[in-house]
């Protein structure tokens, strides 16, 4: 068995069952090996940003890594922005990046580049396989690295000759380090803070906004009165009817400051202390008020759920039930489309167990609030702020969860960074309904222009934020990639279009004109 | 004047008149400054790969750098693949990459990354501005670096507060180092080799395949009988009727070896010694035969034209006219479309002074030969091998040369990496006719599969090279971005469609079904 086959067999043995690919010549032996090994699903993306963004979405829903297959330095470079996002989401990902044969690199052929140099800033683990007999063990190490809490980006560079030369057989998975438990003193300090009777918030993310972690947080809130907050962005929140509701810190600085201004204590469960997404002249970077120093209950790499369980014990919240949201979605509105009516319609129509991928940016600022009491669902956000993640993230989530409806809330500006994901959705027959909000602008930047104090923008500046001239026709773009869709201009059409999207097998796109 | 305005004024004073942009919040002051300064054209791309690829195309045709404007690490990352290509073409480019305000970086907000780390592997010059008063001088240094022979990728990182704080005024351009002249002994040695009467080739690229350099090479060939060859890929070749014809070394290894097998000497004028694009088991990396050691006449960073002039003197080729191609294009064929008839039709119809951007990959293997005696034109290729450059390269070339027809020979697989460029072409009304060859496959990889010795590919492997299921509809994709077009299925339709494309103001796309 050659090195490539030993690597594919090691991946499958290590429970890596999906490979998102955009291969080239140097990866051909790996591609051929995929056919010789059962148990690996291959999903082609037509740009590497689809590949890495889909791996992120897959990992968030499957709670395990997918592999990616990328072509030398530029192929990796094309995927880096969504690896940045995946890394910030702490999604486990195993990247396989082909390289020239070891003996060919010194000739500096056109595609030669410093692949390790490109990978280093955004990968938690990085290795170049030296020869074919080592490839399987390196692949196993990459899986273990990716799975190391809270999830890591692991990148294995695979020179072509290490794929085609005789390999060393399947390698066993090295042990994955356990999540560290936090010290008793840390839990005791958090308990003291919450019982102090002063205004306090428990800031959650990661495992603290899902399943048992969320339930524990809800009990702690019921027992102590602490306010539950989530980060502005979170990899995956379980919410809607029957789940403990959690407010998110708003993205704009002023509402965020207003939300937090009376807090005396903030206890962090997986979350980072809140800071402004960008700096603005005359606005603070730190969002908590002076004197409100964050207390770290558990960092994301530690055992956050265990820490919450011990905190619940410490504050006597073991028995008390958490307050959960009732099933009480908004009524379905009618008439003109605006951000309010759109949010209500979304809240009314959201199907049970939907996976909602939210990259709606300015169009969706009130979607979160208006879906609080909708049918239970998961809410996935962009964790790294590099826009263009929505369509691939939805693609990967749908690969992980073929039986759940995936709703992608996408904006026109963000969507254009990675529209190629629609083709993969069509090829794989994925149940993704994309709601594409077309406001013909980088609307977020129009807000930001004022926020940064850039006064009196002229025509050239305004043009850089305007996506009209020519108008994008998203229904046509989708159809060009095999995805059916329709354009809607009022709430009634929206409701019908959304319904058709949910009922249509495979992907569907509803272009919502705002 | 704030730092951003001092930088824009410095760019304009330094003869940088075009800025390809995909800005975000951290670049807003730069964007606003563009309006306060005359003489800077702003061109928006909807993905950074458009931005950097267009800067490459602009530089190749304008012989000077454009600026790019990119948003933090992920924005730069999205543009890196085409910066790799631009770097390999030795195109001068001045990248401006916004970053968080200096005091905000330590908070590790979501978009924070090691921008210098990401830039370093693919940039020749790199600096982060420390404060607003230094920004203009840093910008001037970036221009000088970009212009340093043979052309460099210069990247200036601009923290947001260095843009919005009070700047230091326009900075003067530092001196650009002159191209080094090669030593007399080097010229004498090359002359000796060419006069030895043994089979020899002069391998050209860069300034040696344009204008005076090409003319000198032609005279040297006429005087000595040396064979003129060009690299497999070249940034820009001037060719067609009235120009000295130059054969290119083929991309596949076996024909390349066959072409070079009888050579005893190879003299390099700007070119690198020819090596295989990829390594293949049982094929050599080096394409010249044993015993044929390349002689470097001039490296690309040296004064190649001066070296050719001195070589012409040394071999007594000062007066003799070079043999140029006659105007004798192929006759326009009729009937079914195949790669031969397509090449003939292209050769017949190519308009005078066309700029041909060639990313046709397998579909275009004989286009070069069949356009040898067409009307005079420039031929631009992908120098770095990261596919997806064609559409943005054509975009930038059209911005540089609004009065010349730009013909983009693009393939379906490559085109999908950067279809967003079509929108920029529509917005800017650029005269680009895209001939999109739709063979519904990564056809190059089907060839490569056999070349690398990957035998008996199965269904999964073949699927990774197949772009059908669903079929892409390029006419619809183009229309979705405001570019008119049509689909053609025989040579007569092709000729009419190509003609309509050339006549239509602004961009046009002809989808050629193969």
PDB file of C-alpha atoms in Angstrom, chain A residues 21-25 28-29 31-32 34-35 37 40 42 44-48 71-72 74 77-78 80-81 84 88 100-101 103-104 107-114 117-118 121-122 164 272 275-281 285-286 383-386 416-417 419-420 423 426-427 442 445 448-449 452-455 458-461 463-473 476-477 479-482, chain B residues 21-25 28-29 31-32 34-35 37 40 42 44-48 71-72 74 77-78 80-81 84 88 100-101 103-104 107-114 117-118 121-122 164 272 275-281 285-286 383-386 416-417 419-420 423 426-427 442 445 448-449 452-455 458-461 463-473 476-477 479-482:
ATOM      1  CA  UNK A  21     -11.622  18.368  -1.608  1.00  0.00           C
ATOM      2  CA  UNK A  22     -10.241  20.626  -4.276  1.00  0.00           C
ATOM      3  CA  UNK A  23      -7.365  18.498  -5.502  1.00  0.00           C
ATOM      4  CA  UNK A  24      -4.662  18.998  -8.091  1.00  0.00           C
ATOM      5  CA  UNK A  25      -1.876  16.961  -9.629  1.00  0.00           C
ATOM      6  CA  UNK A  28      -3.838  12.510  -7.414  1.00  0.00           C
ATOM      7  CA  UNK A  29      -2.568   9.475  -5.515  1.00  0.00           C
ATOM      8  CA  UNK A  31      -7.678  10.885  -4.694  1.00  0.00           C
ATOM      9  CA  UNK A  32      -7.184   7.454  -6.223  1.00  0.00           C
ATOM     10  CA  UNK A  34     -10.100   7.226  -1.735  1.00  0.00           C
ATOM     11  CA  UNK A  35     -11.603   4.630  -4.068  1.00  0.00           C
ATOM     12  CA  UNK A  37     -10.893   2.488   0.952  1.00  0.00           C
ATOM     13  CA  UNK A  40     -14.688   8.020   3.204  1.00  0.00           C
ATOM     14  CA  UNK A  42     -15.632  12.843  -0.859  1.00  0.00           C
ATOM     15  CA  UNK A  44     -15.818  18.463  -4.169  1.00  0.00           C
ATOM     16  CA  UNK A  45     -15.717  22.245  -3.843  1.00  0.00           C
ATOM     17  CA  UNK A  46     -14.948  24.506  -6.800  1.00  0.00           C
ATOM     18  CA  UNK A  47     -12.920  26.912  -4.658  1.00  0.00           C
ATOM     19  CA  UNK A  48     -10.957  26.074  -1.537  1.00  0.00           C
ATOM     20  CA  UNK A  71      -3.401  21.836  -3.641  1.00  0.00           C
ATOM     21  CA  UNK A  72      -0.028  23.256  -2.595  1.00  0.00           C
ATOM     22  CA  UNK A  74      -2.014  28.669  -3.213  1.00  0.00           C
ATOM     23  CA  UNK A  77      -4.033  30.151   0.787  1.00  0.00           C
ATOM     24  CA  UNK A  78      -7.447  30.146  -0.884  1.00  0.00           C
ATOM     25  CA  UNK A  80      -7.102  30.296   4.833  1.00  0.00           C
ATOM     26  CA  UNK A  81      -9.840  32.860   5.471  1.00  0.00           C
ATOM     27  CA  UNK A  84      -9.283  31.552  10.304  1.00  0.00           C
ATOM     28  CA  UNK A  88     -11.863  30.982  15.971  1.00  0.00           C
ATOM     29  CA  UNK A 100       5.750  18.869  -4.841  1.00  0.00           C
ATOM     30  CA  UNK A 101       7.746  15.671  -4.485  1.00  0.00           C
ATOM     31  CA  UNK A 103      13.269  16.048  -4.580  1.00  0.00           C
ATOM     32  CA  UNK A 104      11.397  18.454  -6.918  1.00  0.00           C
ATOM     33  CA  UNK A 107      13.819  23.390  -8.706  1.00  0.00           C
ATOM     34  CA  UNK A 108      11.402  26.133  -7.700  1.00  0.00           C
ATOM     35  CA  UNK A 109       8.734  25.148 -10.264  1.00  0.00           C
ATOM     36  CA  UNK A 110       5.941  27.730 -10.660  1.00  0.00           C
ATOM     37  CA  UNK A 111       3.660  26.389  -7.923  1.00  0.00           C
ATOM     38  CA  UNK A 112       6.438  26.168  -5.334  1.00  0.00           C
ATOM     39  CA  UNK A 113       5.908  28.241  -2.199  1.00  0.00           C
ATOM     40  CA  UNK A 114       6.593  28.169   1.523  1.00  0.00           C
ATOM     41  CA  UNK A 117       4.997  29.627   6.261  1.00  0.00           C
ATOM     42  CA  UNK A 118       1.517  30.164   4.869  1.00  0.00           C
ATOM     43  CA  UNK A 121      -0.244  31.806  11.378  1.00  0.00           C
ATOM     44  CA  UNK A 122      -3.637  30.065  11.272  1.00  0.00           C
ATOM     45  CA  UNK A 164       3.146   7.472  -4.199  1.00  0.00           C
ATOM     46  CA  UNK A 272     -13.600  35.562  26.367  1.00  0.00           C
ATOM     47  CA  UNK A 275     -14.202  43.517  23.469  1.00  0.00           C
ATOM     48  CA  UNK A 276     -15.242  45.638  20.522  1.00  0.00           C
ATOM     49  CA  UNK A 277     -15.044  43.861  17.170  1.00  0.00           C
ATOM     50  CA  UNK A 278     -13.189  46.883  15.789  1.00  0.00           C
ATOM     51  CA  UNK A 279     -11.640  49.906  17.434  1.00  0.00           C
ATOM     52  CA  UNK A 280     -13.333  53.243  16.798  1.00  0.00           C
ATOM     53  CA  UNK A 281     -11.979  56.691  17.632  1.00  0.00           C
ATOM     54  CA  UNK A 285     -12.060  48.592  23.195  1.00  0.00           C
ATOM     55  CA  UNK A 286     -13.226  46.878  26.378  1.00  0.00           C
ATOM     56  CA  UNK A 383     -16.636  33.266  14.635  1.00  0.00           C
ATOM     57  CA  UNK A 384     -13.727  34.896  12.864  1.00  0.00           C
ATOM     58  CA  UNK A 385     -15.419  37.799  11.150  1.00  0.00           C
ATOM     59  CA  UNK A 386     -14.083  36.955   7.698  1.00  0.00           C
ATOM     60  CA  UNK A 416     -20.483  36.791  -3.198  1.00  0.00           C
ATOM     61  CA  UNK A 417     -17.243  35.738  -1.490  1.00  0.00           C
ATOM     62  CA  UNK A 419     -21.164  31.589  -4.111  1.00  0.00           C
ATOM     63  CA  UNK A 420     -19.409  28.476  -5.484  1.00  0.00           C
ATOM     64  CA  UNK A 423     -22.754  24.089  -6.775  1.00  0.00           C
ATOM     65  CA  UNK A 426     -26.576  20.914  -5.804  1.00  0.00           C
ATOM     66  CA  UNK A 427     -24.141  18.112  -6.546  1.00  0.00           C
ATOM     67  CA  UNK A 442     -22.110  46.345   1.838  1.00  0.00           C
ATOM     68  CA  UNK A 445     -19.777  49.330   5.892  1.00  0.00           C
ATOM     69  CA  UNK A 448     -19.130  51.555   9.975  1.00  0.00           C
ATOM     70  CA  UNK A 449     -18.263  54.594   7.918  1.00  0.00           C
ATOM     71  CA  UNK A 452     -15.140  55.276  12.572  1.00  0.00           C
ATOM     72  CA  UNK A 453     -15.712  59.008  12.278  1.00  0.00           C
ATOM     73  CA  UNK A 454     -15.141  59.130   8.531  1.00  0.00           C
ATOM     74  CA  UNK A 455     -17.242  62.173   7.766  1.00  0.00           C
ATOM     75  CA  UNK A 458     -17.833  61.310  -1.415  1.00  0.00           C
ATOM     76  CA  UNK A 459     -18.965  59.430  -4.497  1.00  0.00           C
ATOM     77  CA  UNK A 460     -15.882  57.218  -4.750  1.00  0.00           C
ATOM     78  CA  UNK A 461     -16.178  56.118  -1.142  1.00  0.00           C
ATOM     79  CA  UNK A 463     -19.293  53.467  -4.599  1.00  0.00           C
ATOM     80  CA  UNK A 464     -16.970  51.118  -2.742  1.00  0.00           C
ATOM     81  CA  UNK A 465     -19.878  50.140  -0.455  1.00  0.00           C
ATOM     82  CA  UNK A 466     -22.492  49.831  -3.177  1.00  0.00           C
ATOM     83  CA  UNK A 467     -23.237  46.507  -4.877  1.00  0.00           C
ATOM     84  CA  UNK A 468     -25.660  47.915  -7.425  1.00  0.00           C
ATOM     85  CA  UNK A 469     -24.470  48.908 -10.920  1.00  0.00           C
ATOM     86  CA  UNK A 470     -24.898  46.173 -12.015  1.00  0.00           C
ATOM     87  CA  UNK A 471     -27.456  44.577  -9.715  1.00  0.00           C
ATOM     88  CA  UNK A 472     -26.711  41.008  -8.799  1.00  0.00           C
ATOM     89  CA  UNK A 473     -29.381  38.506  -9.791  1.00  0.00           C
ATOM     90  CA  UNK A 476     -29.785  33.447 -11.961  1.00  0.00           C
ATOM     91  CA  UNK A 477     -26.479  32.849 -10.181  1.00  0.00           C
ATOM     92  CA  UNK A 479     -29.583  28.420 -11.387  1.00  0.00           C
ATOM     93  CA  UNK A 480     -26.243  28.724 -13.175  1.00  0.00           C
ATOM     94  CA  UNK A 481     -24.923  26.307 -10.533  1.00  0.00           C
ATOM     95  CA  UNK A 482     -27.909  23.977 -10.607  1.00  0.00           C
TER      96      UNK A 482
ATOM     97  CA  UNK B  21     -10.252  47.421  -3.502  1.00  0.00           C
ATOM     98  CA  UNK B  22     -12.231  45.179  -1.245  1.00  0.00           C
ATOM     99  CA  UNK B  23     -12.300  47.287   1.883  1.00  0.00           C
ATOM    100  CA  UNK B  24     -13.726  46.788   5.364  1.00  0.00           C
ATOM    101  CA  UNK B  25     -14.121  48.810   8.525  1.00  0.00           C
ATOM    102  CA  UNK B  28     -12.763  53.273   5.890  1.00  0.00           C
ATOM    103  CA  UNK B  29     -10.524  56.293   6.373  1.00  0.00           C
ATOM    104  CA  UNK B  31     -11.642  54.893   1.331  1.00  0.00           C
ATOM    105  CA  UNK B  32     -12.873  58.327   2.350  1.00  0.00           C
ATOM    106  CA  UNK B  34      -9.780  58.560  -1.994  1.00  0.00           C
ATOM    107  CA  UNK B  35     -12.479  61.161  -2.537  1.00  0.00           C
ATOM    108  CA  UNK B  37      -7.547  63.289  -3.709  1.00  0.00           C
ATOM    109  CA  UNK B  40      -6.859  57.772  -8.093  1.00  0.00           C
ATOM    110  CA  UNK B  42     -11.018  52.967  -7.480  1.00  0.00           C
ATOM    111  CA  UNK B  44     -14.177  47.357  -6.464  1.00  0.00           C
ATOM    112  CA  UNK B  45     -13.853  43.564  -6.501  1.00  0.00           C
ATOM    113  CA  UNK B  46     -16.326  41.310  -4.706  1.00  0.00           C
ATOM    114  CA  UNK B  47     -13.597  38.903  -3.615  1.00  0.00           C
ATOM    115  CA  UNK B  48      -9.958  39.714  -2.924  1.00  0.00           C
ATOM    116  CA  UNK B  71      -9.142  43.934   4.868  1.00  0.00           C
ATOM    117  CA  UNK B  72      -6.933  42.503   7.626  1.00  0.00           C
ATOM    118  CA  UNK B  74      -8.257  37.098   6.001  1.00  0.00           C
ATOM    119  CA  UNK B  77      -5.282  35.612   2.636  1.00  0.00           C
ATOM    120  CA  UNK B  78      -8.091  35.640   0.082  1.00  0.00           C
ATOM    121  CA  UNK B  80      -2.652  35.467  -1.702  1.00  0.00           C
ATOM    122  CA  UNK B  81      -3.071  32.913  -4.484  1.00  0.00           C
ATOM    123  CA  UNK B  84       1.643  34.211  -5.740  1.00  0.00           C
ATOM    124  CA  UNK B  88       5.963  34.766 -10.209  1.00  0.00           C
ATOM    125  CA  UNK B 100      -6.894  46.862  13.842  1.00  0.00           C
ATOM    126  CA  UNK B 101      -5.819  50.045  15.579  1.00  0.00           C
ATOM    127  CA  UNK B 103      -3.894  49.638  20.755  1.00  0.00           C
ATOM    128  CA  UNK B 104      -6.743  47.263  19.860  1.00  0.00           C
ATOM    129  CA  UNK B 107      -7.532  42.316  22.763  1.00  0.00           C
ATOM    130  CA  UNK B 108      -7.488  39.588  20.114  1.00  0.00           C
ATOM    131  CA  UNK B 109     -10.849  40.586  18.604  1.00  0.00           C
ATOM    132  CA  UNK B 110     -12.259  38.028  16.128  1.00  0.00           C
ATOM    133  CA  UNK B 111     -10.540  39.358  13.009  1.00  0.00           C
ATOM    134  CA  UNK B 112      -7.111  39.566  14.641  1.00  0.00           C
ATOM    135  CA  UNK B 113      -4.402  37.499  12.991  1.00  0.00           C
ATOM    136  CA  UNK B 114      -0.688  37.556  12.267  1.00  0.00           C
ATOM    137  CA  UNK B 117       3.128  36.094   9.029  1.00  0.00           C
ATOM    138  CA  UNK B 118       0.550  35.574   6.301  1.00  0.00           C
ATOM    139  CA  UNK B 121       5.957  33.926   2.268  1.00  0.00           C
ATOM    140  CA  UNK B 122       4.618  35.676  -0.846  1.00  0.00           C
ATOM    141  CA  UNK B 164      -7.206  58.270  11.217  1.00  0.00           C
ATOM    142  CA  UNK B 272      14.967  30.151 -15.646  1.00  0.00           C
ATOM    143  CA  UNK B 275      12.031  22.200 -15.153  1.00  0.00           C
ATOM    144  CA  UNK B 276       8.881  20.104 -15.051  1.00  0.00           C
ATOM    145  CA  UNK B 277       5.845  21.889 -13.643  1.00  0.00           C
ATOM    146  CA  UNK B 278       5.228  18.869 -11.409  1.00  0.00           C
ATOM    147  CA  UNK B 279       7.323  15.826 -10.591  1.00  0.00           C
ATOM    148  CA  UNK B 280       6.097  12.502 -11.930  1.00  0.00           C
ATOM    149  CA  UNK B 281       7.347   9.060 -10.988  1.00  0.00           C
ATOM    150  CA  UNK B 285      12.512  17.127 -13.082  1.00  0.00           C
ATOM    151  CA  UNK B 286      15.072  18.835 -15.321  1.00  0.00           C
ATOM    152  CA  UNK B 383       2.957  32.499 -14.170  1.00  0.00           C
ATOM    153  CA  UNK B 384       2.376  30.870 -10.808  1.00  0.00           C
ATOM    154  CA  UNK B 385       0.147  27.972 -11.766  1.00  0.00           C
ATOM    155  CA  UNK B 386      -2.566  28.822  -9.244  1.00  0.00           C
ATOM    156  CA  UNK B 416     -15.042  29.043 -11.200  1.00  0.00           C
ATOM    157  CA  UNK B 417     -12.269  30.085  -8.810  1.00  0.00           C
ATOM    158  CA  UNK B 419     -16.137  34.252 -11.504  1.00  0.00           C
ATOM    159  CA  UNK B 420     -16.749  37.360  -9.354  1.00  0.00           C
ATOM    160  CA  UNK B 423     -19.159  41.752 -11.975  1.00  0.00           C
ATOM    161  CA  UNK B 426     -19.652  44.940 -15.881  1.00  0.00           C
ATOM    162  CA  UNK B 427     -19.435  47.745 -13.337  1.00  0.00           C
ATOM    163  CA  UNK B 442     -11.009  19.492 -14.586  1.00  0.00           C
ATOM    164  CA  UNK B 445      -6.389  16.472 -13.922  1.00  0.00           C
ATOM    165  CA  UNK B 448      -2.378  14.229 -14.810  1.00  0.00           C
ATOM    166  CA  UNK B 449      -3.981  11.185 -13.258  1.00  0.00           C
ATOM    167  CA  UNK B 452       1.496  10.489 -12.060  1.00  0.00           C
ATOM    168  CA  UNK B 453       0.995   6.760 -12.482  1.00  0.00           C
ATOM    169  CA  UNK B 454      -2.275   6.644 -10.566  1.00  0.00           C
ATOM    170  CA  UNK B 455      -3.774   3.600 -12.240  1.00  0.00           C
ATOM    171  CA  UNK B 458     -12.534   4.506  -9.431  1.00  0.00           C
ATOM    172  CA  UNK B 459     -15.807   6.384  -9.341  1.00  0.00           C
ATOM    173  CA  UNK B 460     -14.904   8.609  -6.393  1.00  0.00           C
ATOM    174  CA  UNK B 461     -11.641   9.699  -7.994  1.00  0.00           C
ATOM    175  CA  UNK B 463     -16.000  12.354  -9.621  1.00  0.00           C
ATOM    176  CA  UNK B 464     -13.399  14.706  -8.143  1.00  0.00           C
ATOM    177  CA  UNK B 465     -12.338  15.679 -11.689  1.00  0.00           C
ATOM    178  CA  UNK B 466     -15.835  16.008 -13.117  1.00  0.00           C
ATOM    179  CA  UNK B 467     -17.666  19.343 -13.180  1.00  0.00           C
ATOM    180  CA  UNK B 468     -20.928  17.946 -14.506  1.00  0.00           C
ATOM    181  CA  UNK B 469     -23.751  16.956 -12.127  1.00  0.00           C
ATOM    182  CA  UNK B 470     -24.922  19.684 -12.099  1.00  0.00           C
ATOM    183  CA  UNK B 471     -23.715  21.293 -15.319  1.00  0.00           C
ATOM    184  CA  UNK B 472     -22.569  24.866 -14.954  1.00  0.00           C
ATOM    185  CA  UNK B 473     -24.468  27.376 -17.060  1.00  0.00           C
ATOM    186  CA  UNK B 476     -26.616  32.449 -16.634  1.00  0.00           C
ATOM    187  CA  UNK B 477     -23.726  33.034 -14.207  1.00  0.00           C
ATOM    188  CA  UNK B 479     -25.973  37.463 -16.634  1.00  0.00           C
ATOM    189  CA  UNK B 480     -26.400  37.160 -12.867  1.00  0.00           C
ATOM    190  CA  UNK B 481     -23.463  39.563 -12.619  1.00  0.00           C
ATOM    191  CA  UNK B 482     -24.632  41.900 -15.370  1.00  0.00           C
TER     192      UNK B 482
END
